């Protein structure tokens, strides 16, 4: 008897992308530049000097890509809207041509019975707003809510699920603490305030949506279990600090209306005394939680690592992806059941899960990617196990539909179900696309 995790009949099977990573032509039709356009065009910031100028050419090829999604049998497609296409200056004048691109994309999806899940912010802040201080400016929550309202009014009759912000942690930490993502700042005092303003922006957008929206709205968080590399007290404490730093910093204000105590220890004098009225506002009634799951942290105490004093190390002999992330499907079950036991079992979508591997060269019009096939099967099985244990999991989105611009890694790291040929942007199905098509057709039976 197979363990056959029969997923609920209404379970959503999707794939995900983001604007700057797949669209290309970031300045077309009156669009304003984003901080990622500026960052990628700054020498030394992105591997190989890659930029999103072409990416996958999705801006012009979107109908072809929607047809690929329909061929897979996807019930939903998660994509992000480039703020600067709609509001070239980030605020004020709406660029009708920019908005029209997303109206056409949504209509193409609906023509194929594919539900759009729209991410309002996937890291590409209009450069004009960065010049006003970006997410460090307390007005950023208002800028974001005003932008969101324009999209709600234009699309809420056709969009069933909205994600406000993709991974505030990455924006705050990689963008403002470690400086490896746009805008490339390295300042702990900035990073903690940027995180707070991102959460306030999420809350303002939820409040705006509550007044006029008819469907669901949520936020997408990168969540990652942290396990001590030994059973020493020092390593256990280090894993707890890194757990607060990556998971609790977001989950606790959103679901419990407070930041973890550990944040003040981790950030010391850089951690301000945030007004409780603002933290109360962050605990907003969102409809679902998006979980972006990739791996777990294997953690050792290391005072040299700032700000947590906790090092994420490679576990000896562990299977890893091309990103160096351990393949650890059980971590997905663990995260989903922790949301059930500690955070009120909210409705959850796995808004991203996938892997980059050194794919083999195409043969006979196809790419054999056995490790990605195994990764997806194991993680979808792990999601099914969480459902069996009572998690309120509503859907699963593979990261990613297409090989695309992997931020500071450029195009060298390929996460796609479809290979994109760098020379002509042609799409080629991988074995993982066929595998996912079969999983969808069988509702995940047998995994
Ligand atoms: O790295 C793969 C994907 C990105 O392409 C997505 O845009 C982003 O939402 C996303 N988040 C994560 C996990 C957090 C993370 C992001 C970037 C770099 C390292 C870790 C992995 N991914």
Tab-separated table of C-alpha atoms and ligand atoms in Angstrom:
chain	number	residue	atom	x	y	z
A	1	UNK	CA	0.000	0.000	0.000
A	2	UNK	CA	1.709	3.245	-1.043
A	3	UNK	CA	1.534	6.125	1.383
A	4	UNK	CA	-0.254	7.958	-1.440
A	5	UNK	CA	-0.764	11.449	-0.047
A	6	UNK	CA	-4.022	12.209	-1.813
A	7	UNK	CA	-4.023	16.008	-1.866
A	8	UNK	CA	-7.400	17.676	-1.299
A	9	UNK	CA	-9.414	17.942	-4.516
A	10	UNK	CA	-9.225	21.783	-4.558
A	11	UNK	CA	-5.454	21.756	-4.018
A	12	UNK	CA	-3.687	24.335	-6.191
A	13	UNK	CA	-0.762	23.195	-8.364
A	14	UNK	CA	1.276	26.116	-9.637
A	15	UNK	CA	4.613	27.498	-10.707
A	16	UNK	CA	6.208	30.825	-9.789
A	17	UNK	CA	8.366	33.554	-11.330
A	18	UNK	CA	9.064	37.232	-10.657
A	19	UNK	CA	9.084	40.274	-12.918
A	20	UNK	CA	12.734	41.279	-12.962
A	21	UNK	CA	13.850	37.651	-13.268
A	22	UNK	CA	11.826	36.689	-16.342
A	23	UNK	CA	10.306	39.691	-18.160
A	24	UNK	CA	13.269	41.498	-19.703
A	25	UNK	CA	12.824	44.951	-21.326
A	26	UNK	CA	12.608	46.647	-17.891
A	27	UNK	CA	12.325	50.140	-19.409
A	28	UNK	CA	9.878	49.302	-22.222
A	29	UNK	CA	6.697	51.309	-22.806
A	30	UNK	CA	7.464	54.087	-20.354
A	31	UNK	CA	8.511	51.937	-17.390
A	32	UNK	CA	10.760	53.554	-14.761
A	33	UNK	CA	14.037	51.876	-13.654
A	34	UNK	CA	14.083	49.755	-10.495
A	35	UNK	CA	16.833	49.369	-7.906
A	36	UNK	CA	17.632	45.963	-9.427
A	37	UNK	CA	18.065	47.553	-12.873
A	38	UNK	CA	20.508	50.003	-11.289
A	39	UNK	CA	22.206	47.303	-9.157
A	40	UNK	CA	22.665	44.832	-12.027
A	41	UNK	CA	24.143	47.588	-14.180
A	42	UNK	CA	26.681	48.413	-11.460
A	43	UNK	CA	29.929	46.599	-12.284
A	44	UNK	CA	30.844	43.806	-9.885
A	45	UNK	CA	27.408	43.354	-8.317
A	46	UNK	CA	26.127	40.420	-10.403
A	47	UNK	CA	28.040	37.330	-11.527
A	48	UNK	CA	29.299	37.703	-15.068
A	49	UNK	CA	27.893	41.239	-15.266
A	50	UNK	CA	24.483	39.717	-16.064
A	51	UNK	CA	21.402	41.951	-16.014
A	52	UNK	CA	17.647	41.562	-16.444
A	53	UNK	CA	17.693	43.540	-19.698
A	54	UNK	CA	16.617	40.446	-21.678
A	55	UNK	CA	16.057	37.739	-19.019
A	56	UNK	CA	13.590	35.248	-20.547
A	57	UNK	CA	11.896	37.840	-22.770
A	58	UNK	CA	8.637	36.997	-21.007
A	59	UNK	CA	7.414	40.577	-21.586
A	60	UNK	CA	6.957	39.638	-25.259
A	61	UNK	CA	6.692	35.836	-24.966
A	62	UNK	CA	4.073	35.646	-22.199
A	63	UNK	CA	1.414	34.003	-24.403
A	64	UNK	CA	3.905	31.237	-25.316
A	65	UNK	CA	4.677	30.773	-21.619
A	66	UNK	CA	0.997	30.657	-20.664
A	67	UNK	CA	0.600	27.891	-23.251
A	68	UNK	CA	3.469	25.986	-21.562
A	69	UNK	CA	1.688	26.378	-18.210
A	70	UNK	CA	-1.551	25.058	-19.698
A	71	UNK	CA	0.335	22.095	-21.173
A	72	UNK	CA	1.591	21.248	-17.665
A	73	UNK	CA	-1.961	21.432	-16.349
A	74	UNK	CA	-1.155	24.203	-13.836
A	75	UNK	CA	-4.169	25.483	-11.914
A	76	UNK	CA	-2.360	28.687	-10.918
A	77	UNK	CA	0.624	30.853	-11.830
A	78	UNK	CA	2.402	33.089	-9.342
A	79	UNK	CA	4.103	36.131	-10.838
A	80	UNK	CA	5.058	39.611	-9.644
A	81	UNK	CA	4.180	43.043	-10.982
A	82	UNK	CA	7.060	45.455	-11.620
A	83	UNK	CA	6.064	48.536	-9.607
A	84	UNK	CA	8.029	50.774	-12.001
A	85	UNK	CA	6.053	49.627	-15.049
A	86	UNK	CA	2.820	50.821	-13.401
A	87	UNK	CA	4.242	53.865	-11.568
A	88	UNK	CA	7.485	54.926	-13.311
A	89	UNK	CA	8.236	57.373	-10.467
A	90	UNK	CA	6.949	54.961	-7.826
A	91	UNK	CA	4.106	57.360	-7.002
A	92	UNK	CA	1.692	59.616	-8.855
A	93	UNK	CA	1.282	59.168	-12.601
A	94	UNK	CA	0.090	55.730	-13.747
A	95	UNK	CA	1.787	54.368	-16.898
A	96	UNK	CA	-1.198	52.866	-18.721
A	97	UNK	CA	0.954	50.733	-21.087
A	98	UNK	CA	2.721	49.154	-18.116
A	99	UNK	CA	-0.543	48.301	-16.419
A	100	UNK	CA	-1.949	46.958	-19.711
A	101	UNK	CA	0.820	44.339	-19.929
A	102	UNK	CA	-0.391	42.794	-16.677
A	103	UNK	CA	-4.043	43.026	-17.734
A	104	UNK	CA	-3.153	41.089	-20.906
A	105	UNK	CA	-1.144	38.517	-18.914
A	106	UNK	CA	-4.001	37.957	-16.452
A	107	UNK	CA	-6.522	37.627	-19.288
A	108	UNK	CA	-4.287	35.105	-21.085
A	109	UNK	CA	-4.083	33.062	-17.873
A	110	UNK	CA	-7.840	33.141	-17.325
A	111	UNK	CA	-8.433	32.094	-20.953
A	112	UNK	CA	-6.531	28.897	-20.030
A	113	UNK	CA	-8.299	28.433	-16.652
A	114	UNK	CA	-5.098	29.288	-14.803
A	115	UNK	CA	-5.607	31.343	-11.641
A	116	UNK	CA	-3.214	34.299	-11.235
A	117	UNK	CA	-1.510	34.725	-7.870
A	118	UNK	CA	-0.025	38.242	-8.006
A	119	UNK	CA	2.969	39.326	-5.924
A	120	UNK	CA	2.926	43.107	-5.576
A	121	UNK	CA	6.575	43.438	-4.532
A	122	UNK	CA	9.367	41.049	-5.494
A	123	UNK	CA	12.386	43.289	-4.709
A	124	UNK	CA	12.307	45.709	-7.698
A	125	UNK	CA	11.601	49.032	-5.927
A	126	UNK	CA	11.358	51.999	-8.317
A	127	UNK	CA	14.725	53.782	-8.281
A	128	UNK	CA	12.880	57.088	-7.815
A	129	UNK	CA	11.651	55.874	-4.418
A	130	UNK	CA	15.130	54.696	-3.434
A	131	UNK	CA	16.269	58.254	-4.084
A	132	UNK	CA	13.736	59.343	-1.455
A	133	UNK	CA	15.203	56.859	1.057
A	134	UNK	CA	13.540	53.659	-0.125
A	135	UNK	CA	12.250	51.261	2.550
A	136	UNK	CA	14.175	53.247	5.180
A	137	UNK	CA	11.690	56.118	4.755
A	138	UNK	CA	8.679	55.715	7.095
A	139	UNK	CA	6.459	56.916	4.210
A	140	UNK	CA	7.344	53.734	2.282
A	141	UNK	CA	4.328	51.964	3.771
A	142	UNK	CA	2.077	54.651	2.279
A	143	UNK	CA	3.856	54.555	-1.103
A	144	UNK	CA	3.296	50.771	-1.168
A	145	UNK	CA	-0.362	50.911	-0.089
A	146	UNK	CA	-1.112	53.541	-2.765
A	147	UNK	CA	0.574	51.361	-5.426
A	148	UNK	CA	-1.307	48.299	-4.160
A	149	UNK	CA	-4.627	50.127	-4.299
A	150	UNK	CA	-4.123	50.922	-8.002
A	151	UNK	CA	-3.589	47.210	-8.707
A	152	UNK	CA	-6.490	46.093	-6.501
A	153	UNK	CA	-8.821	48.440	-8.388
A	154	UNK	CA	-7.499	47.352	-11.792
A	155	UNK	CA	-7.302	43.595	-11.225
A	156	UNK	CA	-9.231	42.393	-8.187
A	157	UNK	CA	-12.135	41.277	-10.380
A	158	UNK	CA	-9.791	38.715	-11.972
A	159	UNK	CA	-7.097	37.983	-9.344
A	160	UNK	CA	-8.091	35.527	-6.605
A	161	UNK	CA	-4.924	35.730	-4.494
A	162	UNK	CA	-2.543	38.600	-3.746
A	163	UNK	CA	0.872	38.393	-2.112
A	164	UNK	CA	1.946	41.763	-0.722
A	165	UNK	CA	5.698	41.343	-0.307
A	166	UNK	CA	8.041	38.517	-1.247
A	167	UNK	CA	10.522	37.711	1.553
A	168	UNK	CA	10.953	40.874	3.636
A	169	UNK	CA	13.904	39.069	5.261
A	170	UNK	CA	15.868	38.972	2.018
A	171	UNK	CA	15.112	42.651	1.321
A	172	UNK	CA	16.226	43.685	4.826
A	173	UNK	CA	19.203	41.317	5.289
A	174	UNK	CA	20.637	40.700	1.808
A	175	UNK	CA	19.741	44.208	0.596
A	176	UNK	CA	20.488	46.348	3.654
A	177	UNK	CA	22.704	44.311	6.050
A	178	UNK	CA	24.904	42.114	3.865
A	179	UNK	CA	24.671	44.366	0.800
A	180	UNK	CA	24.692	41.511	-1.748
A	181	UNK	CA	21.248	42.455	-3.123
A	182	UNK	CA	19.874	45.823	-4.225
A	183	UNK	CA	20.263	48.534	-2.943
A	184	UNK	CA	23.576	47.064	-1.629
A	185	UNK	CA	23.592	48.693	1.822
A	186	UNK	CA	25.455	47.270	4.815
A	187	UNK	CA	23.998	48.834	7.929
A	188	UNK	CA	22.339	46.936	10.804
A	189	UNK	CA	20.462	50.028	12.015
A	190	UNK	CA	19.001	50.414	8.509
A	191	UNK	CA	18.188	46.713	8.126
A	192	UNK	CA	16.056	46.461	11.279
A	193	UNK	CA	14.102	49.617	10.346
A	194	UNK	CA	13.657	48.438	6.748
A	195	UNK	CA	12.198	45.170	8.035
A	196	UNK	CA	9.795	47.087	10.270
A	197	UNK	CA	8.714	49.346	7.396
A	198	UNK	CA	8.212	46.352	5.081
A	199	UNK	CA	5.939	44.742	7.675
A	200	UNK	CA	4.083	48.048	8.108
A	201	UNK	CA	3.736	48.233	4.306
A	202	UNK	CA	2.264	44.723	4.297
A	203	UNK	CA	-0.191	45.762	7.004
A	204	UNK	CA	-1.207	48.949	5.163
A	205	UNK	CA	-1.812	46.983	1.946
A	206	UNK	CA	-3.873	44.404	3.866
A	207	UNK	CA	-5.940	47.205	5.428
A	208	UNK	CA	-6.433	48.825	2.016
A	209	UNK	CA	-7.432	45.473	0.532
A	210	UNK	CA	-9.817	44.748	3.393
A	211	UNK	CA	-11.748	47.887	2.504
A	212	UNK	CA	-12.237	47.014	-1.172
A	213	UNK	CA	-10.988	43.518	-1.986
A	214	UNK	CA	-13.074	40.428	-2.406
A	215	UNK	CA	-10.505	37.623	-2.466
A	216	UNK	CA	-7.398	36.582	-0.525
A	217	UNK	CA	-4.272	38.462	0.488
A	218	UNK	CA	-1.126	37.253	2.233
A	219	UNK	CA	2.640	37.584	2.452
A	220	UNK	CA	5.405	35.188	1.282
A	221	UNK	CA	8.186	34.359	3.756
A	222	UNK	CA	11.388	32.361	3.298
A	223	UNK	CA	11.236	29.962	6.252
A	224	UNK	CA	14.036	27.571	7.136
A	225	UNK	CA	14.364	25.193	10.127
A	226	UNK	CA	17.644	25.672	11.990
A	227	UNK	CA	19.247	22.519	13.457
A	228	UNK	CA	22.348	22.518	15.724
A	229	UNK	CA	25.412	20.818	14.212
A	230	UNK	CA	26.068	19.144	17.585
A	231	UNK	CA	24.146	18.717	20.830
A	232	UNK	CA	26.442	21.176	22.605
A	233	UNK	CA	24.686	23.980	24.464
A	234	UNK	CA	26.636	26.522	22.368
A	235	UNK	CA	25.422	25.058	19.055
A	236	UNK	CA	21.868	24.664	20.336
A	237	UNK	CA	21.829	28.312	21.424
A	238	UNK	CA	23.298	29.338	18.058
A	239	UNK	CA	20.537	27.463	16.212
A	240	UNK	CA	17.943	29.209	18.391
A	241	UNK	CA	19.447	32.632	17.560
A	242	UNK	CA	19.469	31.860	13.847
A	243	UNK	CA	15.887	30.562	14.104
A	244	UNK	CA	14.785	33.906	15.585
A	245	UNK	CA	16.831	35.800	12.982
A	246	UNK	CA	15.322	33.983	9.977
A	247	UNK	CA	11.908	32.726	11.137
A	248	UNK	CA	10.776	34.403	14.392
A	249	UNK	CA	11.675	37.939	13.255
A	250	UNK	CA	8.762	37.663	10.775
A	251	UNK	CA	6.371	35.064	12.236
A	252	UNK	CA	6.180	36.508	15.730
A	253	UNK	CA	5.117	40.078	14.785
A	254	UNK	CA	2.756	38.797	12.071
A	255	UNK	CA	1.022	36.176	14.216
A	256	UNK	CA	1.759	37.123	17.830
A	257	UNK	CA	2.101	40.916	17.607
A	258	UNK	CA	5.617	41.016	19.059
A	259	UNK	CA	9.235	40.682	17.932
A	260	UNK	CA	11.280	37.819	19.469
A	261	UNK	CA	13.188	38.832	22.589
A	262	UNK	CA	16.336	37.512	20.866
A	263	UNK	CA	16.280	40.343	18.294
A	264	UNK	CA	17.543	42.900	20.822
A	265	UNK	CA	20.347	40.478	21.829
A	266	UNK	CA	21.253	39.849	18.192
A	267	UNK	CA	21.221	43.490	17.084
A	268	UNK	CA	22.195	45.206	20.352
A	269	UNK	CA	22.078	49.011	20.141
A	270	UNK	CA	20.987	48.838	16.481
A	271	UNK	CA	17.627	47.460	17.654
A	272	UNK	CA	15.213	50.345	18.442
A	273	UNK	CA	12.262	50.335	20.773
A	274	UNK	CA	9.550	50.105	18.109
A	275	UNK	CA	6.196	51.703	19.089
A	276	UNK	CA	3.751	49.004	20.224
A	277	UNK	CA	0.987	50.706	18.213
A	278	UNK	CA	2.970	49.949	15.055
A	279	UNK	CA	3.672	46.349	16.039
A	280	UNK	CA	-0.037	45.890	16.777
A	281	UNK	CA	-0.764	47.137	13.237
A	282	UNK	CA	1.636	44.556	11.771
A	283	UNK	CA	-0.395	41.737	13.346
A	284	UNK	CA	-2.909	42.222	10.530
A	285	UNK	CA	-5.592	39.749	9.521
A	286	UNK	CA	-4.049	38.366	6.338
A	287	UNK	CA	-5.946	35.495	4.683
A	288	UNK	CA	-3.016	33.126	4.103
A	289	UNK	CA	0.708	32.684	4.612
A	290	UNK	CA	3.005	32.016	1.654
A	291	UNK	CA	5.950	29.777	2.546
A	292	UNK	CA	9.076	29.758	0.377
A	293	UNK	CA	10.922	26.593	1.370
A	294	UNK	CA	14.285	25.456	0.020
A	295	UNK	CA	16.396	23.920	2.776
A	296	UNK	CA	17.337	23.856	6.440
A	297	UNK	CA	20.191	25.504	8.294
A	298	UNK	CA	22.874	23.282	9.900
A	299	UNK	CA	24.201	25.623	12.579
A	300	UNK	CA	27.332	25.919	14.668
A	301	UNK	CA	28.183	28.529	17.296
A	302	UNK	CA	30.620	31.029	15.775
A	303	UNK	CA	31.146	34.424	17.435
A	304	UNK	CA	32.846	35.709	14.286
A	305	UNK	CA	29.592	35.548	12.301
A	306	UNK	CA	27.609	38.799	12.634
A	307	UNK	CA	25.042	39.554	13.835
A	308	UNK	CA	23.874	36.154	15.137
A	309	UNK	CA	27.153	34.534	16.236
A	310	UNK	CA	25.765	31.486	14.422
A	311	UNK	CA	27.325	29.980	11.304
A	312	UNK	CA	25.302	28.059	8.712
A	313	UNK	CA	27.717	25.266	7.744
A	314	UNK	CA	27.574	22.401	5.264
A	315	UNK	CA	26.622	19.091	6.860
A	316	UNK	CA	29.326	16.533	5.927
A	317	UNK	CA	28.203	14.203	3.096
A	318	UNK	CA	24.812	15.894	2.853
A	319	UNK	CA	23.249	16.148	-0.640
A	320	UNK	CA	23.259	19.795	-1.744
A	321	UNK	CA	21.895	21.758	-4.695
A	322	UNK	CA	23.973	23.998	-6.990
A	323	UNK	CA	23.277	26.818	-4.493
A	324	UNK	CA	25.022	24.801	-1.752
A	325	UNK	CA	21.693	24.316	0.040
A	326	UNK	CA	21.118	20.926	1.690
A	327	UNK	CA	18.364	18.811	0.125
A	328	UNK	CA	16.192	18.246	3.229
A	329	UNK	CA	12.509	17.548	2.445
A	330	UNK	CA	11.653	16.766	6.078
A	331	UNK	CA	12.333	20.440	6.832
A	332	UNK	CA	9.251	21.352	4.805
A	333	UNK	CA	7.049	19.055	6.889
A	334	UNK	CA	8.668	20.494	10.027
A	335	UNK	CA	7.986	24.104	9.032
A	336	UNK	CA	4.364	23.375	8.038
A	337	UNK	CA	3.649	21.554	11.315
A	338	UNK	CA	5.315	24.332	13.316
A	339	UNK	CA	2.892	26.789	11.697
A	340	UNK	CA	0.111	24.458	12.836
A	341	UNK	CA	1.278	24.051	16.432
A	342	UNK	CA	2.802	27.475	17.181
A	343	UNK	CA	1.102	29.967	14.850
A	344	UNK	CA	-2.556	28.979	14.756
A	345	UNK	CA	-2.536	26.668	11.708
A	346	UNK	CA	-3.148	29.460	9.144
A	347	UNK	CA	-4.095	28.646	5.534
A	348	UNK	CA	-0.745	28.150	3.779
A	349	UNK	CA	0.429	28.059	0.180
A	350	UNK	CA	3.932	26.846	-0.565
A	351	UNK	CA	4.609	29.859	-2.769
A	352	UNK	CA	8.108	28.648	-3.735
A	353	UNK	CA	9.935	25.317	-3.636
A	354	UNK	CA	12.542	24.140	-6.118
A	355	UNK	CA	16.218	23.566	-6.804
A	356	UNK	CA	19.084	24.582	-9.045
A	357	UNK	CA	21.301	21.801	-10.316
A	358	UNK	CA	23.987	21.691	-13.010
A	359	UNK	CA	21.569	20.461	-15.673
A	360	UNK	CA	22.981	18.329	-18.482
A	361	UNK	CA	23.002	19.694	-22.018
A	362	UNK	CA	19.773	19.179	-23.998
A	363	UNK	CA	19.493	15.981	-26.065
A	364	UNK	CA	16.722	15.334	-28.593
A	365	UNK	CA	14.826	18.435	-27.511
A	366	UNK	CA	14.803	17.659	-23.820
A	367	UNK	CA	16.884	18.147	-20.694
A	368	UNK	CA	17.324	15.193	-18.333
A	369	UNK	CA	17.307	16.589	-14.748
A	370	UNK	CA	16.950	13.557	-12.462
A	371	UNK	CA	18.033	15.423	-9.321
A	372	UNK	CA	15.363	18.060	-9.780
A	373	UNK	CA	12.784	15.304	-10.436
A	374	UNK	CA	13.815	13.644	-7.171
A	375	UNK	CA	13.840	16.991	-5.300
A	376	UNK	CA	10.293	17.860	-6.399
A	377	UNK	CA	8.896	14.382	-5.705
A	378	UNK	CA	10.453	14.289	-2.233
A	379	UNK	CA	9.284	17.798	-1.294
A	380	UNK	CA	5.757	17.358	-2.621
A	381	UNK	CA	5.663	14.103	-0.624
A	382	UNK	CA	6.839	16.033	2.445
A	383	UNK	CA	4.051	18.573	1.872
A	384	UNK	CA	1.557	15.699	1.654
A	385	UNK	CA	2.829	14.324	4.952
A	386	UNK	CA	2.120	17.693	6.583
A	387	UNK	CA	-1.428	17.674	5.190
A	388	UNK	CA	-1.929	14.178	6.606
A	389	UNK	CA	-0.753	15.556	9.990
A	390	UNK	CA	-3.304	18.380	9.880
A	391	UNK	CA	-1.554	21.329	8.214
A	392	UNK	CA	-3.954	23.611	6.331
A	393	UNK	CA	-1.982	23.530	3.087
A	394	UNK	CA	-3.919	24.902	0.094
A	395	UNK	CA	-1.392	24.803	-2.747
A	396	UNK	CA	2.140	24.316	-4.036
A	397	UNK	CA	4.136	26.462	-6.488
A	398	UNK	CA	7.370	25.221	-8.055
A	399	UNK	CA	10.205	27.736	-8.210
A	400	UNK	CA	10.483	28.186	-11.126
A	401	UNK	CA	8.585	27.799	-14.399
A	402	UNK	CA	11.652	28.976	-16.365
A	403	UNK	CA	15.396	29.170	-15.891
A	404	UNK	CA	15.809	32.878	-15.131
A	405	UNK	CA	17.908	35.729	-13.672
A	406	UNK	CA	19.009	34.384	-10.283
A	407	UNK	CA	19.828	37.780	-8.734
A	408	UNK	CA	23.502	38.133	-7.745
A	409	UNK	CA	24.216	34.723	-9.328
A	410	UNK	CA	23.092	35.897	-12.764
A	411	UNK	CA	21.940	33.140	-15.145
A	412	UNK	CA	24.380	30.515	-13.906
A	413	UNK	CA	21.919	28.968	-11.474
A	414	UNK	CA	18.997	27.284	-13.262
A	415	UNK	CA	15.788	26.539	-11.276
A	416	UNK	CA	13.407	26.101	-14.223
A	417	UNK	CA	11.072	23.310	-15.212
A	418	UNK	CA	11.889	24.646	-18.682
A	419	UNK	CA	15.419	25.387	-19.845
A	420	UNK	CA	15.823	28.813	-21.426
A	421	UNK	CA	18.521	28.931	-24.089
A	422	UNK	CA	20.654	32.067	-23.452
A	423	UNK	CA	21.264	32.561	-27.178
A	424	UNK	CA	17.658	32.805	-28.352
A	425	UNK	CA	15.496	32.509	-25.202
A	426	UNK	CA	13.891	29.358	-26.625
A	427	UNK	CA	12.161	27.173	-24.042
A	428	UNK	CA	12.864	23.431	-23.719
A	429	UNK	CA	11.030	21.116	-21.287
A	430	UNK	CA	13.081	19.298	-18.692
A	431	UNK	CA	12.183	15.860	-17.360
A	432	UNK	CA	11.016	17.676	-14.225
A	433	UNK	CA	8.326	19.442	-16.271
A	434	UNK	CA	6.977	16.068	-17.439
A	435	UNK	CA	7.229	14.733	-13.883
A	436	UNK	CA	5.310	17.713	-12.468
A	437	UNK	CA	2.656	17.332	-15.200
A	438	UNK	CA	2.139	13.709	-14.078
A	439	UNK	CA	2.029	14.698	-10.396
A	440	UNK	CA	-0.657	17.289	-11.149
A	441	UNK	CA	-2.674	14.831	-13.248
A	442	UNK	CA	-2.576	12.254	-10.438
A	443	UNK	CA	-3.158	14.808	-7.622
A	444	UNK	CA	0.123	13.780	-6.044
A	445	UNK	CA	-0.957	10.178	-5.495
A	446	UNK	CA	1.822	7.799	-4.666
A	447	UNK	CA	4.329	10.378	-3.415
B	1	LIG	O1	17.058	31.496	-5.122
B	1	LIG	C1	15.910	30.960	-5.720
B	1	LIG	C2	14.707	31.849	-5.409
B	1	LIG	C3	14.774	33.235	-6.071
B	1	LIG	O2	14.997	33.112	-7.476
B	1	LIG	C4	13.436	33.951	-5.783
B	1	LIG	O3	13.324	35.195	-6.470
B	1	LIG	C5	13.310	34.225	-4.290
B	1	LIG	O4	11.960	34.470	-3.922
B	1	LIG	C6	13.919	33.113	-3.468
B	1	LIG	N1	13.972	33.055	-2.133
B	1	LIG	C7	14.741	31.990	-1.792
B	1	LIG	C8	15.116	31.629	-0.397
B	1	LIG	C9	15.799	32.851	0.276
B	1	LIG	C10	17.001	33.271	-0.499
B	1	LIG	C11	16.853	34.182	-1.556
B	1	LIG	C12	17.967	34.587	-2.290
B	1	LIG	C13	19.234	34.113	-1.950
B	1	LIG	C14	19.377	33.216	-0.891
B	1	LIG	C15	18.249	32.789	-0.171
B	1	LIG	C16	15.117	31.367	-2.946
B	1	LIG	N2	14.588	32.063	-3.957
